[in-house]
PDB file of C-alpha atoms and ligand atoms in Angstrom:
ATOM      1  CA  UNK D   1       0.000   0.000   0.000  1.00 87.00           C
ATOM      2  CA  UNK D   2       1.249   3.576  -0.962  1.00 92.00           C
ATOM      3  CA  UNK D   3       1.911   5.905   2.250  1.00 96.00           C
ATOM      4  CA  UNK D   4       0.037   9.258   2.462  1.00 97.00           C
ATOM      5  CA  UNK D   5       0.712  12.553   3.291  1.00 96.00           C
ATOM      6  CA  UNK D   6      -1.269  15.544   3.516  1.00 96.00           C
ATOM      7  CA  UNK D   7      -0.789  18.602   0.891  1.00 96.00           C
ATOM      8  CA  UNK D   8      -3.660  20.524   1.456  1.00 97.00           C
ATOM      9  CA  UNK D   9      -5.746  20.607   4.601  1.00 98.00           C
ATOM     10  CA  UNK D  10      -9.729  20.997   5.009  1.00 98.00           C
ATOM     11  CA  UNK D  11      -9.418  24.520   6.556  1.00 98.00           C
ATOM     12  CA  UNK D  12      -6.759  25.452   3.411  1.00 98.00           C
ATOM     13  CA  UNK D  13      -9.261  23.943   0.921  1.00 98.00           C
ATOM     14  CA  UNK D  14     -12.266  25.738   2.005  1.00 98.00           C
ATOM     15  CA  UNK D  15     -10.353  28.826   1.993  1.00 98.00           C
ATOM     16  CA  UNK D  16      -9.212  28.293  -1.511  1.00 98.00           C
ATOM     17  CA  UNK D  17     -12.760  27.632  -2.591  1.00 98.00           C
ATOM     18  CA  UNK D  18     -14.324  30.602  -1.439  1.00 98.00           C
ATOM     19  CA  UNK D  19     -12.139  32.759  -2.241  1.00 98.00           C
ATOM     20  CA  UNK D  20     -12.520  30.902  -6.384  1.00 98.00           C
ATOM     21  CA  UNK D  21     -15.977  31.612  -5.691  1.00 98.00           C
ATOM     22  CA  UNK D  22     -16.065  35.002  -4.823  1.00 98.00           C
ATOM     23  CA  UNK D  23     -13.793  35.994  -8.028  1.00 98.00           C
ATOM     24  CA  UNK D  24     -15.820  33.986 -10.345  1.00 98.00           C
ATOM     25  CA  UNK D  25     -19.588  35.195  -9.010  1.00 98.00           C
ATOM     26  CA  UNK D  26     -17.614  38.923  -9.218  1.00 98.00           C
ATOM     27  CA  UNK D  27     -16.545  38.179 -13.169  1.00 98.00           C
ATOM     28  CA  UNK D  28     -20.322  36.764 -13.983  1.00 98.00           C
ATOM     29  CA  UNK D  29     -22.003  39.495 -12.297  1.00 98.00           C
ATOM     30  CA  UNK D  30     -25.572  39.419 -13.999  1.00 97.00           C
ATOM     31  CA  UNK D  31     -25.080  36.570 -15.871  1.00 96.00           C
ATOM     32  CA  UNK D  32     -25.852  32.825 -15.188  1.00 94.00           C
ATOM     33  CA  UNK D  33     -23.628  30.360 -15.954  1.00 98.00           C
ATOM     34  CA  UNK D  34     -23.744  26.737 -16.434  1.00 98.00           C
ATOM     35  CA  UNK D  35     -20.988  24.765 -14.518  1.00 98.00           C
ATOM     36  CA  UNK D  36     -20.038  21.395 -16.309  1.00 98.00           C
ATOM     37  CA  UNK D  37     -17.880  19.302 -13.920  1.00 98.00           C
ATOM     38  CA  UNK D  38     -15.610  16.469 -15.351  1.00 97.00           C
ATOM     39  CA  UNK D  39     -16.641  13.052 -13.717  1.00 95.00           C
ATOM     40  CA  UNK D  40     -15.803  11.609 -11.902  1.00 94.00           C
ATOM     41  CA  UNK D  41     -12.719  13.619  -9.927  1.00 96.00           C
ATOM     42  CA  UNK D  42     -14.468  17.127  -9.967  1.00 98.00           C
ATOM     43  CA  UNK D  43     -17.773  16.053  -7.600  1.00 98.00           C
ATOM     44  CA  UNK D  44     -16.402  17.403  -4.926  1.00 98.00           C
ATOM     45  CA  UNK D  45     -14.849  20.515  -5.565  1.00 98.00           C
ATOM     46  CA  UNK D  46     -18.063  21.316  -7.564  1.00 98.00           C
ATOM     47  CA  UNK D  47     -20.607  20.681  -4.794  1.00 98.00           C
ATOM     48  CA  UNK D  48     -18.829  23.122  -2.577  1.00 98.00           C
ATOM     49  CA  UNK D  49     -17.548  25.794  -5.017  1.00 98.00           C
ATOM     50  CA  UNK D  50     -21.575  26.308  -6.565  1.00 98.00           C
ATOM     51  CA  UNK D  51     -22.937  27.102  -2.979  1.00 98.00           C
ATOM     52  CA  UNK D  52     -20.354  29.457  -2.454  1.00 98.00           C
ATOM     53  CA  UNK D  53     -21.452  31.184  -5.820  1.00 98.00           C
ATOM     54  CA  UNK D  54     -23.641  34.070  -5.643  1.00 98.00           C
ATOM     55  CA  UNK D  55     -25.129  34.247  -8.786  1.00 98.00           C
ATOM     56  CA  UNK D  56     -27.528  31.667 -10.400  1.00 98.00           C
ATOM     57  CA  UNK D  57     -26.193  28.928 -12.089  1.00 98.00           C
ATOM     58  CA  UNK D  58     -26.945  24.749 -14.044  1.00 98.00           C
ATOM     59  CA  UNK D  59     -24.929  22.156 -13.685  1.00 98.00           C
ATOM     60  CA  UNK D  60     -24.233  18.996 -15.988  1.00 98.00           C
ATOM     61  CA  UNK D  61     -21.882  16.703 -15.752  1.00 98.00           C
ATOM     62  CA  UNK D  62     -19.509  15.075 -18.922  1.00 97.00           C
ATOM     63  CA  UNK D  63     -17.510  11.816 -18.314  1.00 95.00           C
ATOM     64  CA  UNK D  64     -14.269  11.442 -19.498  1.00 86.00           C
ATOM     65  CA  UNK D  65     -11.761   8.456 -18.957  1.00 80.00           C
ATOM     66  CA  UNK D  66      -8.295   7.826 -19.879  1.00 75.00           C
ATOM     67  CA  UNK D  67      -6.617   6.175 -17.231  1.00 57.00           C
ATOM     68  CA  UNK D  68      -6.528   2.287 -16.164  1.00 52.00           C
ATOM     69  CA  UNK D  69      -4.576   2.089 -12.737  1.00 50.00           C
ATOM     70  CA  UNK D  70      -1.384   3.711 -13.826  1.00 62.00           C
ATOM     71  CA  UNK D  71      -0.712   7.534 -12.627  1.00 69.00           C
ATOM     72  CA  UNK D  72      -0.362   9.221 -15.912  1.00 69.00           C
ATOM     73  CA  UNK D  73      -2.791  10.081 -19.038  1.00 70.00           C
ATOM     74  CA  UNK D  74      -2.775   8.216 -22.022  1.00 69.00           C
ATOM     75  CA  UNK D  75      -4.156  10.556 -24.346  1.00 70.00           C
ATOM     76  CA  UNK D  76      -6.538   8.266 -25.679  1.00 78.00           C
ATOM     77  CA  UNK D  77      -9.573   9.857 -24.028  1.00 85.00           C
ATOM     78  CA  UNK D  78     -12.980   8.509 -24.030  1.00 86.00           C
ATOM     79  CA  UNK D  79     -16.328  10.386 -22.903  1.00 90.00           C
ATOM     80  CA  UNK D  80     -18.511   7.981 -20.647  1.00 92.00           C
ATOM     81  CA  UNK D  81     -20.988  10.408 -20.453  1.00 95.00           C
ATOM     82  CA  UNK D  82     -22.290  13.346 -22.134  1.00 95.00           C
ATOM     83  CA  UNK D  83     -23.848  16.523 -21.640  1.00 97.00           C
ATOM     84  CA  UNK D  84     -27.465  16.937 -21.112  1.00 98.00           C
ATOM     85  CA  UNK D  85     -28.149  20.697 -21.262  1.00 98.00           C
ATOM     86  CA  UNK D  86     -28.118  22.564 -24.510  1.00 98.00           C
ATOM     87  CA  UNK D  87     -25.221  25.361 -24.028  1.00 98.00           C
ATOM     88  CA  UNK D  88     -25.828  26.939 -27.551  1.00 98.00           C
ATOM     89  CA  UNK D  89     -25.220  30.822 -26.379  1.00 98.00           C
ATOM     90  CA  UNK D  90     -24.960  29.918 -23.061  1.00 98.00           C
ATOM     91  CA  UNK D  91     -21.731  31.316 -20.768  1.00 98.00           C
ATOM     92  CA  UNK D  92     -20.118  27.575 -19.609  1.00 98.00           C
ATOM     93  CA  UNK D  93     -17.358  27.195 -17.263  1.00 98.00           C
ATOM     94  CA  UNK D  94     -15.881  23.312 -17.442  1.00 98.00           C
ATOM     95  CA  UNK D  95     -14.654  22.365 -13.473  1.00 98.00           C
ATOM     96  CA  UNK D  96     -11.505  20.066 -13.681  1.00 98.00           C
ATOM     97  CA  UNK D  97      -9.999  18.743 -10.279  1.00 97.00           C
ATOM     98  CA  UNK D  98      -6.962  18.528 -11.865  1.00 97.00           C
ATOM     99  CA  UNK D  99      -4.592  19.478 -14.941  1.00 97.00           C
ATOM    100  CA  UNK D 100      -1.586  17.858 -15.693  1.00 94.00           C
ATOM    101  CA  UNK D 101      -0.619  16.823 -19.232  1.00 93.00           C
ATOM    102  CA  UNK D 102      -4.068  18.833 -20.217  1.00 95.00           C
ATOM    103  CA  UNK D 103      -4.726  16.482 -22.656  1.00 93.00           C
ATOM    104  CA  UNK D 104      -8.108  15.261 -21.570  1.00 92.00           C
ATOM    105  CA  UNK D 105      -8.850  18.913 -21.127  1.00 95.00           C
ATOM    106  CA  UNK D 106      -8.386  20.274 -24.021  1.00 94.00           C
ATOM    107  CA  UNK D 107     -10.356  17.164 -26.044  1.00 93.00           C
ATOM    108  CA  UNK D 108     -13.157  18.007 -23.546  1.00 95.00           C
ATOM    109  CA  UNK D 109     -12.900  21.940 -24.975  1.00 97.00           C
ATOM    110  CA  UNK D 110     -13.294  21.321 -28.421  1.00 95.00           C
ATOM    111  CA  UNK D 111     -15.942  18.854 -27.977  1.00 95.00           C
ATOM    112  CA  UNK D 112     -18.180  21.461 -25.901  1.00 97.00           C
ATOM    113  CA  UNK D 113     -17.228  24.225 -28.233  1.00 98.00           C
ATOM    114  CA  UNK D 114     -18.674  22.041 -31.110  1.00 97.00           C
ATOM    115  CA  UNK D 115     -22.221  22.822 -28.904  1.00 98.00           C
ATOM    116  CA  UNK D 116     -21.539  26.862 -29.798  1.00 98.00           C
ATOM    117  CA  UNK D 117     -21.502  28.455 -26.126  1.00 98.00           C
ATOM    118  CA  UNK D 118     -21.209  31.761 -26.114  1.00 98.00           C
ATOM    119  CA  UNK D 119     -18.089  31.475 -23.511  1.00 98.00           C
ATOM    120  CA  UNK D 120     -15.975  28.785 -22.281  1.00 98.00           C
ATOM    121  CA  UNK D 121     -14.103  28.880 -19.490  1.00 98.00           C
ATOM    122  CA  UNK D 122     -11.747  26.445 -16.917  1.00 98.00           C
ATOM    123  CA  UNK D 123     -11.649  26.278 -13.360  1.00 98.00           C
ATOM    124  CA  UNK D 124      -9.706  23.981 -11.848  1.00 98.00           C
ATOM    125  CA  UNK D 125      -9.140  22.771  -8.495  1.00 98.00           C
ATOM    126  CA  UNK D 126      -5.242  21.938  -8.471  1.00 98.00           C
ATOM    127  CA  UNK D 127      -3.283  22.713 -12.060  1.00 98.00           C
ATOM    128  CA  UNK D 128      -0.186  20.699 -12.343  1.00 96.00           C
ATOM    129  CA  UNK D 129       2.150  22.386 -15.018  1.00 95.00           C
ATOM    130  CA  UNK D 130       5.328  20.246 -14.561  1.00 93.00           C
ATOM    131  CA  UNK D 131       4.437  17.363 -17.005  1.00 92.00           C
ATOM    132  CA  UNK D 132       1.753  19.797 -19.637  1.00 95.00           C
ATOM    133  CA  UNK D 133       1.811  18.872 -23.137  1.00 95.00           C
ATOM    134  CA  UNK D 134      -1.322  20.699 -24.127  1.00 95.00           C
ATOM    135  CA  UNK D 135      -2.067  24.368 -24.417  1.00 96.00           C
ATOM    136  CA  UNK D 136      -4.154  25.033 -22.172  1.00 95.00           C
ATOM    137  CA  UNK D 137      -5.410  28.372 -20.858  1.00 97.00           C
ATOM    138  CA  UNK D 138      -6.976  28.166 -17.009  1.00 98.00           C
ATOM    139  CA  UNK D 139      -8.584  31.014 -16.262  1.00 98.00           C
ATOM    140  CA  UNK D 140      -9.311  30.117 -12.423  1.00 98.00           C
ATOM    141  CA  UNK D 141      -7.175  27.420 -10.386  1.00 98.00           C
ATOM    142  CA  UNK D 142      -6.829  26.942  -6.959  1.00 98.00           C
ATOM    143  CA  UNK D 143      -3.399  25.837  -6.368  1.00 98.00           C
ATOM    144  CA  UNK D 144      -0.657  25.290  -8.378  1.00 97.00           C
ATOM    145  CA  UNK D 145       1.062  22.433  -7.187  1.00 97.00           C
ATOM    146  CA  UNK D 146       4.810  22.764  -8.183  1.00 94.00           C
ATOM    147  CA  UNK D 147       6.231  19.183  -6.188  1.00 90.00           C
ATOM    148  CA  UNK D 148       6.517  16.261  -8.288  1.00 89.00           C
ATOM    149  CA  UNK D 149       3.709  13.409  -7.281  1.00 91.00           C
ATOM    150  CA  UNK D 150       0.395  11.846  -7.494  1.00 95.00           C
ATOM    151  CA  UNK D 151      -2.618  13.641  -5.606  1.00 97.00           C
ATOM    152  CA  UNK D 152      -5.356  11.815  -3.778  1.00 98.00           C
ATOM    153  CA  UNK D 153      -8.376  13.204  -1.309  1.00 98.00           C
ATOM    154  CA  UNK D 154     -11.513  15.706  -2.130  1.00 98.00           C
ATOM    155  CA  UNK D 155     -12.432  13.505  -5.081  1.00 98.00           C
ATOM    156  CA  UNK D 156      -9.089  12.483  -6.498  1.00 98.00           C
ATOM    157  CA  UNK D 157      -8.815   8.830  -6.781  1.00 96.00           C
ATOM    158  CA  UNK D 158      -5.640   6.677  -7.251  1.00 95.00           C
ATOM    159  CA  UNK D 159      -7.074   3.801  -9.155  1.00 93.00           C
ATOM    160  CA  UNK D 160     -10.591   4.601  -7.534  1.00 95.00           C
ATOM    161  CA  UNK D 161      -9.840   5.077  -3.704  1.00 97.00           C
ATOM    162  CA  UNK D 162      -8.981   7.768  -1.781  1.00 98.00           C
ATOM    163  CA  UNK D 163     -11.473   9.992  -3.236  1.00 98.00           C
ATOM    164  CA  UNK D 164     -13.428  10.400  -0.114  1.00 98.00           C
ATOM    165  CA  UNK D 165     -10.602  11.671   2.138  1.00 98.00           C
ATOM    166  CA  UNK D 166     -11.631  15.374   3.226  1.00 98.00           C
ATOM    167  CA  UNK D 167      -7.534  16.636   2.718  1.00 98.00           C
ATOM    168  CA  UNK D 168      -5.857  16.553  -0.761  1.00 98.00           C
ATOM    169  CA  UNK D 169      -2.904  14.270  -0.011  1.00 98.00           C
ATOM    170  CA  UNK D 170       0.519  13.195  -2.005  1.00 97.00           C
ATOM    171  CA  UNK D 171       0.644   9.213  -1.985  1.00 97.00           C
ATOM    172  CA  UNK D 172       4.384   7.504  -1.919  1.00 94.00           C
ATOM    173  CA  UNK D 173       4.708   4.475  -3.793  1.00 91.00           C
TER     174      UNK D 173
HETATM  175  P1  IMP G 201      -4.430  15.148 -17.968  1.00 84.98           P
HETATM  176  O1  IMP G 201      -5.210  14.737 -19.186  1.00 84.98           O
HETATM  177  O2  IMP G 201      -3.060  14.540 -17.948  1.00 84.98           O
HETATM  178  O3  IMP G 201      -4.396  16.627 -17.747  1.00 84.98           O
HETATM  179  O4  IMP G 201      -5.115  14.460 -16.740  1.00 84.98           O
HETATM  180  C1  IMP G 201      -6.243  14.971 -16.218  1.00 84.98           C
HETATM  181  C2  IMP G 201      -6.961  13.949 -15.398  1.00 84.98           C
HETATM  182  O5  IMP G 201      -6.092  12.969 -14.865  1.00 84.98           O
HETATM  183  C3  IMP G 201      -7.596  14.658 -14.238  1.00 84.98           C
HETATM  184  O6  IMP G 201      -8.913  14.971 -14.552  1.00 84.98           O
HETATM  185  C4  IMP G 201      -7.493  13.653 -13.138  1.00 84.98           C
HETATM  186  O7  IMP G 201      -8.675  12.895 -13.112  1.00 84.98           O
HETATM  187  C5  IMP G 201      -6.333  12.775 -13.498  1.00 84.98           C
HETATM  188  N1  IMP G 201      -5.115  13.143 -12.743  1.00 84.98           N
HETATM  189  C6  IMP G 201      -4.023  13.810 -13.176  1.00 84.98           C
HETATM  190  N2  IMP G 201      -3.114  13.968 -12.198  1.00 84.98           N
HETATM  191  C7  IMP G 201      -3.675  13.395 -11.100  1.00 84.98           C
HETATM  192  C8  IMP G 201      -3.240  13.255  -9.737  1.00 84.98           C
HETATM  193  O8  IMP G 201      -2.152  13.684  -9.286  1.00 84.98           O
HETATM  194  N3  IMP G 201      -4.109  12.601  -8.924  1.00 84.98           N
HETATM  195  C9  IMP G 201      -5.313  12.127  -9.324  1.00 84.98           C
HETATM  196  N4  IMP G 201      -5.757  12.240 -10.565  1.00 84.98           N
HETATM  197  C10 IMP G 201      -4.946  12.869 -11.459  1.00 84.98           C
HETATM  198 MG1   MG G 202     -10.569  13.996 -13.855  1.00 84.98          MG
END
């Protein structure tokens, strides 16, 4: 079993969150937004950062996979779900938990921009720049996390556990 160690505690995260939340309800002022989270990592960070927002938004979900156990992205991305609401004109801001190579990310772009929002935007909890390969700009992150290592905790999974811890946490193989 990998040992853990805690990044980012609950007090830090909530901080981070609401302070995300309070820039991005300022930006949208008078506008509503739809939020489209990237399953299945983002659950979490999306189900606190939308209560913290002050101005009125919809939520969908799109599924994306790439990974089997191992810790990095094969670029062969594959959507397990799609989206349900129709964002033709609408302002949409995808919700990542985390960026690293970018690739799924920026498959996941083009494929909502084929829908013809009006805006599209990324948020992401933790953004990852050491191993990026695709251009991607984030227009709201959390915390850029600038150690070397694979992230677990508040919906990041390492082969589907440890997404329920409340910290974000570094595991050591
Ligand atoms: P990318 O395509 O390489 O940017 O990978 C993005 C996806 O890989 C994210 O949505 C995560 O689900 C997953 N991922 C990347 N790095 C980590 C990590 O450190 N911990 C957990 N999941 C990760
Ligand atoms: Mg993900």
């Amino acid at each position: 079993m990998p040992e853990i160690f805690p990044l980012l505690k609950k007090q830090d995260i909530d901080n981070m969150v609401s302070s995300l939340a309070q820039r991005i309800s300022d930006d949208y002022r008078g506008r509503k937004l739809v939020l489209v989270g990237i399953l299945k990592g983002s659950f979490v960070f999306l189900s606190d950062l939308m209560r913290r927002l002050t101005i009125p938004v919809q939520v969908d979900f799109i599924g994306a996979s790439s990974y089997g156990s191992s810790t990095s992205t094969s670029g062969n991305i594959h959507l397990t779900k799609k989206l349900e609401i129709d964002v033709k004109d609408k302002d949409v801001l995808i919700v990542e938990d985390i960026v690293d190579t970018g690739l799924t990310l920026s498959h996941i772009i083009e494929h909502i921009k084929s829908f013809t929002p009006k805006t599209v935007k990324i948020c992401t909890l933790l953004d990852k720049p050491e191993r990026r390969e695709a251009k991607i700009n984030i227009d709201y992150s959390c915390h850029v996390v600038v150690q070397k290592g694979f992230l677990v905790g508040y919906g990041l999974d390492y082969a589907e556990d440890y997404r329920n811890l409340p910290e974000i946490c570094r595991l050591k193989f």
